[in-house]
Coordinates of C-alpha atoms in Angstrom, one line a residue:
M446 CA 29.7 -47.1 -101.5
F447 CA 29.1 -46.4 -97.9
E448 CA 29.9 -50.2 -96.2
K449 CA 33.3 -48.1 -94.9
Y450 CA 31.5 -46.4 -92.2
Q451 CA 31.2 -48.2 -89.9
D452 CA 28.7 -46.3 -87.5
G453 CA 26.5 -45.6 -90.5
E454 CA 28.0 -41.5 -89.9
I455 CA 30.1 -39.4 -92.7
T456 CA 31.8 -36.3 -92.6
I457 CA 30.8 -33.0 -94.2
E458 CA 34.7 -34.2 -95.0
Q459 CA 33.9 -37.5 -96.3
M460 CA 31.0 -36.1 -97.9
A461 CA 33.0 -34.5 -99.9
D462 CA 35.3 -37.0 -101.3
V463 CA 32.1 -38.3 -102.7
H464 CA 30.7 -37.8 -105.9
P465 CA 26.9 -36.3 -106.1
S466 CA 26.2 -38.2 -108.8
L467 CA 26.8 -41.2 -107.2
Y468 CA 24.2 -40.4 -103.7
R469 CA 20.8 -38.1 -102.8
L470 CA 21.7 -35.6 -100.3
C471 CA 17.7 -36.2 -98.3
D472 CA 16.9 -32.9 -96.2
V473 CA 14.8 -35.4 -93.9
R474 CA 13.1 -32.5 -91.9
D475 CA 9.5 -30.7 -92.1
E476 CA 9.0 -28.9 -95.4
V477 CA 8.7 -25.6 -93.0
S478 CA 12.6 -26.3 -91.8
F479 CA 13.6 -27.0 -95.3
R480 CA 11.7 -23.2 -97.0
Y481 CA 13.6 -21.7 -94.1
G482 CA 17.4 -23.1 -95.0
S483 CA 19.1 -26.3 -96.3
I484 CA 22.0 -27.7 -97.5
P485 CA 22.7 -26.7 -101.1
N486 CA 21.1 -29.4 -103.7
A487 CA 19.2 -32.0 -100.9
E488 CA 15.9 -32.2 -101.3
S489 CA 13.2 -32.2 -99.0
F490 CA 12.5 -36.1 -97.8
E491 CA 10.2 -35.9 -94.7
N492 CA 8.5 -39.1 -95.5
I493 CA 11.8 -41.3 -97.0
L494 CA 11.3 -44.3 -94.8
D495 CA 7.5 -44.3 -96.5
L496 CA 8.4 -44.4 -99.9
A497 CA 11.7 -46.5 -98.8
K498 CA 8.8 -48.8 -97.4
E499 CA 6.8 -48.4 -100.6
G500 CA 9.7 -49.9 -102.3
S501 CA 9.7 -46.5 -104.2
L502 CA 13.5 -45.6 -104.2
D503 CA 16.4 -46.6 -105.8
K504 CA 19.0 -49.5 -104.2
N505 CA 21.1 -48.2 -107.0
I506 CA 22.9 -45.0 -105.5
G507 CA 23.8 -44.4 -101.7
Y508 CA 21.2 -42.0 -99.5
I509 CA 22.5 -39.5 -97.0
L510 CA 20.6 -38.3 -94.4
Y511 CA 21.2 -35.3 -92.6
C512 CA 18.6 -33.7 -89.7
M513 CA 19.0 -30.9 -87.7
K514 CA 21.7 -32.4 -85.0
G515 CA 21.7 -35.7 -87.1
I516 CA 19.8 -37.9 -84.1
Q517 CA 16.8 -38.6 -86.3
S518 CA 18.8 -38.6 -89.6
S519 CA 20.9 -40.9 -87.9
F520 CA 17.7 -43.5 -86.6
M521 CA 16.1 -43.2 -90.3
A522 CA 19.3 -43.7 -92.3
E523 CA 20.1 -47.3 -90.0
Q524 CA 16.1 -48.2 -90.7
L525 CA 16.9 -48.0 -94.5
R526 CA 19.9 -49.7 -94.6
E527 CA 17.5 -52.9 -92.9
L528 CA 15.4 -52.2 -95.7
G529 CA 18.6 -52.8 -97.7
Y530 CA 19.3 -49.5 -99.2
D531 CA 22.7 -48.0 -99.0
A532 CA 22.4 -44.7 -95.9
V533 CA 24.3 -43.4 -93.6
S534 CA 23.7 -39.9 -91.3
L535 CA 25.6 -36.6 -92.0
Q536 CA 27.5 -36.6 -89.1
G537 CA 26.5 -33.7 -86.5
G538 CA 23.4 -33.0 -88.9
Y539 CA 22.1 -29.5 -90.8
A540 CA 23.6 -27.6 -87.8
N541 CA 26.4 -28.7 -88.2
W542 CA 27.4 -28.3 -91.5
L543 CA 25.8 -24.4 -91.1
T544 CA 28.1 -23.4 -88.7
S545 CA 31.1 -24.9 -90.6
A546 CA 30.1 -22.4 -93.3
Y547 CA 31.1 -19.6 -92.3
Q548 CA 34.7 -17.9 -93.8
D549 CA 36.4 -15.1 -91.6
D550 CA 35.7 -12.1 -93.9
Y551 CA 32.6 -10.6 -93.5
A552 CA 33.0 -7.7 -95.6
D553 CA 32.3 -8.5 -99.3
K554 CA 29.4 -10.6 -98.1
Q555 CA 27.6 -7.8 -96.1
K556 CA 28.8 -5.1 -99.3
E557 CA 27.4 -8.4 -101.6
V558 CA 24.1 -8.4 -99.9
E559 CA 23.0 -4.7 -99.6
K560 CA 23.9 -4.0 -103.8
S561 CA 21.2 -7.2 -103.7
I562 CA 19.0 -5.5 -101.9
Q563 CA 19.3 -2.1 -103.9
K564 CA 19.7 -3.5 -107.0
T565 CA 18.5 -7.4 -107.7
F566 CA 16.0 -7.4 -105.5
H567 CA 14.8 -3.6 -104.7
K568 CA 11.6 -3.9 -107.0
C569 CA 10.9 -7.2 -105.0
L570 CA 11.6 -7.0 -101.7
F571 CA 12.6 -3.1 -101.2
S572 CA 9.7 -0.6 -102.4
P573 CA 6.9 -2.8 -101.0
F574 CA 9.2 -2.6 -97.4
A575 CA 8.8 1.3 -98.0
K576 CA 5.0 1.1 -100.0
A577 CA 3.5 -0.7 -96.4
I578 CA 5.5 1.8 -94.4
N579 CA 3.9 5.4 -96.2
E580 CA 0.6 3.2 -96.8
Y581 CA -0.2 2.2 -93.1
E582 CA 1.9 4.7 -92.2
L583 CA 4.6 2.9 -89.5
L584 CA 6.9 5.2 -88.8
Q585 CA 6.8 8.6 -87.8
P586 CA 9.7 11.2 -87.5
G587 CA 11.2 10.3 -84.4
D588 CA 10.3 7.4 -83.3
K589 CA 13.3 4.4 -82.2
V590 CA 11.9 0.9 -83.6
A591 CA 13.3 -2.1 -81.9
V592 CA 13.7 -4.2 -84.8
C593 CA 13.2 -7.6 -83.7
I594 CA 15.3 -10.3 -84.7
S595 CA 14.8 -14.0 -84.3
G596 CA 17.5 -15.1 -86.4
G597 CA 16.2 -16.5 -89.8
K598 CA 15.7 -15.0 -93.2
D599 CA 12.4 -12.9 -92.8
S600 CA 13.3 -11.1 -89.7
M601 CA 17.6 -11.2 -91.1
L602 CA 16.1 -9.4 -94.5
M603 CA 13.9 -7.4 -92.5
A604 CA 17.1 -5.3 -90.6
K605 CA 18.4 -5.7 -94.1
L606 CA 15.8 -3.6 -95.6
F607 CA 15.5 -0.8 -93.3
Q608 CA 19.3 -0.2 -92.9
E609 CA 18.4 0.3 -96.8
L610 CA 15.3 2.8 -95.7
K611 CA 17.8 4.7 -93.0
R612 CA 20.6 5.7 -96.0
H613 CA 18.4 7.3 -98.1
N614 CA 17.1 9.4 -94.9
K615 CA 13.7 11.2 -95.5
F616 CA 13.3 11.4 -91.9
D617 CA 15.0 11.0 -88.6
F618 CA 14.6 7.3 -87.2
E619 CA 16.4 5.2 -84.4
L620 CA 17.1 1.4 -84.6
V621 CA 17.9 -1.1 -82.4
F622 CA 18.4 -4.4 -83.4
L623 CA 16.9 -6.4 -80.7
V624 CA 17.8 -10.1 -80.3
M625 CA 16.1 -11.7 -77.2
D626 CA 17.6 -16.1 -76.6
P627 CA 14.7 -17.5 -74.9
G628 CA 17.7 -20.6 -74.3
Y629 CA 19.1 -21.1 -77.1
S630 CA 21.0 -24.0 -78.1
E631 CA 24.8 -23.1 -78.4
V632 CA 25.0 -23.9 -82.0
N633 CA 21.6 -22.4 -82.9
R634 CA 23.2 -18.5 -80.9
L635 CA 26.2 -18.6 -82.9
V636 CA 24.4 -19.3 -86.1
I637 CA 22.3 -15.4 -85.8
E638 CA 26.0 -13.6 -84.0
K639 CA 27.6 -15.1 -87.1
N640 CA 24.9 -13.7 -90.0
A641 CA 23.9 -10.8 -87.8
K642 CA 27.9 -10.5 -88.1
M643 CA 28.2 -11.4 -91.6
M644 CA 25.6 -9.4 -92.5
G645 CA 26.8 -6.1 -90.6
V646 CA 23.9 -6.1 -88.3
P647 CA 25.1 -4.8 -84.9
I648 CA 22.8 -6.9 -82.4
T649 CA 22.2 -6.3 -79.2
V650 CA 21.7 -9.4 -77.0
F651 CA 19.3 -10.1 -73.8
E652 CA 18.6 -13.7 -72.5
T653 CA 15.5 -15.1 -71.4
E654 CA 14.5 -18.6 -69.5
I655 CA 11.2 -18.8 -71.7
F656 CA 12.3 -22.7 -72.7
D657 CA 12.6 -24.0 -69.5
A658 CA 9.4 -22.3 -68.1
V659 CA 7.4 -23.6 -71.4
Y660 CA 9.5 -26.7 -71.2
E661 CA 6.9 -28.8 -69.4
I662 CA 3.5 -26.9 -70.7
E663 CA 1.5 -30.0 -72.4
Q664 CA -1.0 -27.8 -74.0
S665 CA -0.7 -25.6 -76.7
P666 CA 3.6 -24.7 -75.8
C667 CA 3.7 -22.5 -78.4
Y668 CA 1.5 -20.3 -78.5
L669 CA 2.3 -19.9 -74.7
C670 CA 6.1 -19.7 -75.9
A671 CA 5.2 -16.9 -78.9
R672 CA 3.3 -15.3 -76.1
M673 CA 6.2 -14.8 -73.7
R674 CA 8.8 -13.7 -76.4
R675 CA 6.4 -10.6 -77.6
G676 CA 6.4 -9.1 -73.2
H677 CA 10.2 -9.8 -73.1
L678 CA 10.7 -7.8 -76.3
Y679 CA 8.3 -6.0 -75.8
N680 CA 9.8 -5.2 -71.9
K681 CA 13.2 -5.0 -73.3
A682 CA 12.2 -2.6 -76.4
K683 CA 10.6 -0.1 -73.8
E684 CA 13.8 0.0 -71.4
L685 CA 15.6 0.8 -74.5
G686 CA 14.2 3.9 -75.0
C687 CA 12.2 2.5 -77.8
N688 CA 7.9 2.9 -78.7
K689 CA 7.6 0.8 -81.4
I690 CA 8.6 -3.2 -82.1
A691 CA 8.7 -4.3 -85.5
L692 CA 8.3 -8.4 -86.1
G693 CA 9.4 -10.4 -90.2
H694 CA 5.6 -11.5 -90.8
H695 CA 5.2 -11.3 -94.8
Y696 CA 2.4 -11.0 -96.9
D697 CA 2.2 -14.9 -97.4
D698 CA 1.4 -15.3 -93.6
V699 CA -1.1 -12.5 -93.8
I700 CA -3.1 -14.6 -96.1
E701 CA -2.2 -18.2 -94.7
T702 CA -3.0 -16.2 -91.4
I703 CA -6.7 -15.6 -93.1
L704 CA -7.5 -19.0 -94.1
M705 CA -6.6 -20.1 -91.0
G706 CA -8.4 -17.7 -89.0
M707 CA -11.7 -19.1 -91.3
L708 CA -10.2 -23.2 -91.2
Y709 CA -9.1 -23.6 -87.6
G710 CA -10.8 -20.4 -85.4
A711 CA -14.2 -19.9 -87.0
Q712 CA -13.9 -16.5 -87.6
V713 CA -13.0 -14.5 -90.1
Q714 CA -9.5 -12.1 -88.8
T715 CA -6.3 -10.8 -91.0
M716 CA -2.5 -10.5 -89.7
M717 CA -2.8 -6.4 -88.6
P718 CA 0.5 -4.0 -90.1
K719 CA 0.4 -2.0 -86.9
L720 CA -1.1 -2.5 -83.4
H721 CA -1.1 -0.3 -80.4
S722 CA 0.0 -2.7 -77.2
S723 CA -2.5 -3.3 -74.7
N724 CA 0.1 -4.3 -71.7
F725 CA 2.7 -1.7 -72.6
E726 CA 1.5 2.5 -72.5
G727 CA 2.8 4.2 -75.6
M728 CA 4.5 0.4 -77.5
E729 CA 2.8 -0.2 -80.8
L730 CA 3.7 -3.6 -82.7
I731 CA 4.8 -3.0 -87.2
R732 CA 5.1 -5.4 -89.6
P733 CA 6.8 -3.6 -92.4
M734 CA 7.4 -6.6 -94.6
Y735 CA 3.8 -6.9 -95.1
L736 CA 3.6 -6.4 -98.3
I737 CA 7.1 -8.7 -99.4
R738 CA 5.9 -11.9 -100.9
E739 CA 7.9 -14.9 -99.0
D740 CA 9.5 -17.0 -102.4
D741 CA 11.5 -13.4 -103.6
I742 CA 12.9 -13.5 -99.2
M743 CA 13.6 -16.7 -100.0
R744 CA 15.3 -16.0 -103.4
W745 CA 17.3 -12.6 -102.0
R746 CA 18.1 -15.9 -99.0
D747 CA 19.6 -18.8 -102.3
F748 CA 21.1 -15.8 -104.1
N749 CA 23.2 -14.5 -101.4
N750 CA 23.7 -18.1 -100.3
L751 CA 23.1 -17.8 -96.9
H752 CA 21.9 -20.0 -94.2
F753 CA 19.4 -19.5 -91.6
I754 CA 18.0 -21.5 -88.3
Q755 CA 13.9 -22.0 -88.3
C756 CA 13.6 -23.4 -85.7
A757 CA 16.1 -22.6 -82.5
C758 CA 13.9 -24.8 -79.4
H759 CA 16.8 -25.8 -77.4
F760 CA 15.1 -29.2 -75.9
T761 CA 13.7 -30.9 -79.7
D762 CA 16.0 -32.2 -82.9
V763 CA 13.3 -32.0 -84.8
C764 CA 10.7 -28.9 -83.9
S765 CA 9.3 -26.7 -86.0
S766 CA 6.1 -25.6 -84.3
C767 CA 7.8 -22.5 -82.5
R768 CA 6.5 -19.1 -84.6
D769 CA 6.5 -15.9 -83.9
D770 CA 2.6 -15.8 -83.8
G771 CA 2.1 -18.9 -81.7
T772 CA 0.9 -20.7 -85.3
S773 CA 0.9 -24.7 -85.2
A774 CA 3.8 -24.7 -88.1
S775 CA 1.9 -28.0 -89.2
K776 CA -1.5 -26.5 -90.0
R777 CA 0.4 -23.2 -91.4
M778 CA 1.7 -25.5 -94.3
E779 CA -1.1 -27.0 -94.9
V780 CA -2.8 -24.0 -95.2
K781 CA 0.6 -22.3 -97.2
Q782 CA -0.1 -26.2 -99.6
L783 CA -3.9 -25.0 -100.2
I784 CA -3.3 -22.0 -101.3
K785 CA -0.9 -23.4 -103.9
K786 CA -2.9 -26.4 -105.4
L787 CA -6.5 -23.3 -105.9
K788 CA -3.4 -20.9 -107.8
E789 CA -2.6 -23.9 -110.3
V790 CA -6.8 -23.0 -110.8
N791 CA -6.5 -19.7 -110.5
P792 CA -3.6 -17.6 -110.5
Y793 CA -5.0 -14.2 -108.7
V794 CA -5.8 -16.7 -105.4
E795 CA -3.2 -14.7 -103.7
G796 CA -4.1 -11.5 -104.2
N797 CA -8.1 -12.4 -103.9
I798 CA -7.5 -13.7 -100.1
F799 CA -5.3 -10.8 -99.5
K800 CA -7.4 -8.4 -101.1
S801 CA -10.3 -9.8 -99.3
V802 CA -10.0 -8.3 -96.2
Y803 CA -9.9 -5.0 -98.1
N804 CA -13.3 -5.5 -99.3
V805 CA -15.8 -6.4 -96.1
N806 CA -19.5 -5.3 -96.5
L807 CA -21.4 -5.1 -92.9
R808 CA -24.4 -5.4 -95.0
T809 CA -23.5 -9.1 -96.1
I810 CA -22.0 -10.4 -92.9
I811 CA -24.2 -12.4 -90.3
A812 CA -22.5 -11.0 -87.3
Y813 CA -19.3 -9.2 -86.3
K814 CA -17.9 -7.6 -82.8
D815 CA -17.1 -4.1 -82.6
K816 CA -14.1 -2.5 -81.1
E817 CA -15.5 -3.2 -77.5
G818 CA -15.7 -6.5 -78.6
N819 CA -19.7 -6.0 -78.0
K820 CA -21.5 -8.5 -80.9
H821 CA -23.9 -7.6 -83.2
T822 CA -25.4 -8.9 -85.2
F823 CA -27.2 -8.7 -89.0
L824 CA -31.3 -8.4 -87.2
D825 CA -30.1 -5.6 -85.1
D826 CA -31.2 -3.0 -87.9
Y827 CA -33.1 -5.5 -90.3
D828 CA -36.5 -4.7 -90.6
D829 CA -35.1 -0.8 -90.1
V830 CA -36.1 0.4 -94.1

């Protein structure tokens, strides 16, 4: 079927002429990137070469592969052809499909997105957003908040939820929708700007050279990158007169962080709903999406036919490890899959993990550290009866 594409590539226009029943559209990026956004009707096939070598793929149909920019998928499609499969790579990859999907008229789309928050997803998105702000006292009258937008589904939704909260006008506060460009590729920068315009989010963009600074770093570059980005965000927000920055971490991030701390860090800790900055006096970090489930965010994204890029590293085609908190995406995905398996046995496991850090009993803890970092053990007062 794909023999006529001599170079092993197919364009978006050519793909539209092939009946969907004749091929499988395969996203060969990792599952983290696939969850953030994919082409409609695509299947996650990170391990497609392993399946092909095992003979698990049907040779009676064709395979259209895509990665971020079409580099990795082109190599994989060639390997599939050598194994006797009818396979091509989508020219330009997901980035090319994404940029070609935008329309010039954004007014209707903005209204649709806002209506979905007010109606269809009010209970699962706006209500927990407002609840977190009230329960953890994240906003005060007179606050000026820098809503930090990375361009992904979480931060873009957070921006829209803040706009909806502002419309309720319960008390006076200001918003700045802040986008830091740490060295985005032209495509990634374009996607962020187009999504912001389409959704009616008036972004303020400032540029840094963080990606260049960490390019040669071999040990934990993503952790260093996240630390540097956080510092630049604080600095720019303070320069703009803000006293708080808001990040888009959600409920699933919280419970995954709890387990990751135990399994990989040998410590009991959680991702806090708010933090005072230790380096920027008077500045505070807040996480207003603390009670929102990731599945609900993805349902909102798909309901509105929105598409985002998860990783914006300009020096790699397949990286998906750059997270706002500096943690490894592979480790986080391992924990995500672990929670999924545990949930099959116990449907309450997610809530139990979340509640566990609300119910810490120091009398049953071997040791802990106080606010000053001093270590205390149960032996300190064991004989005090």
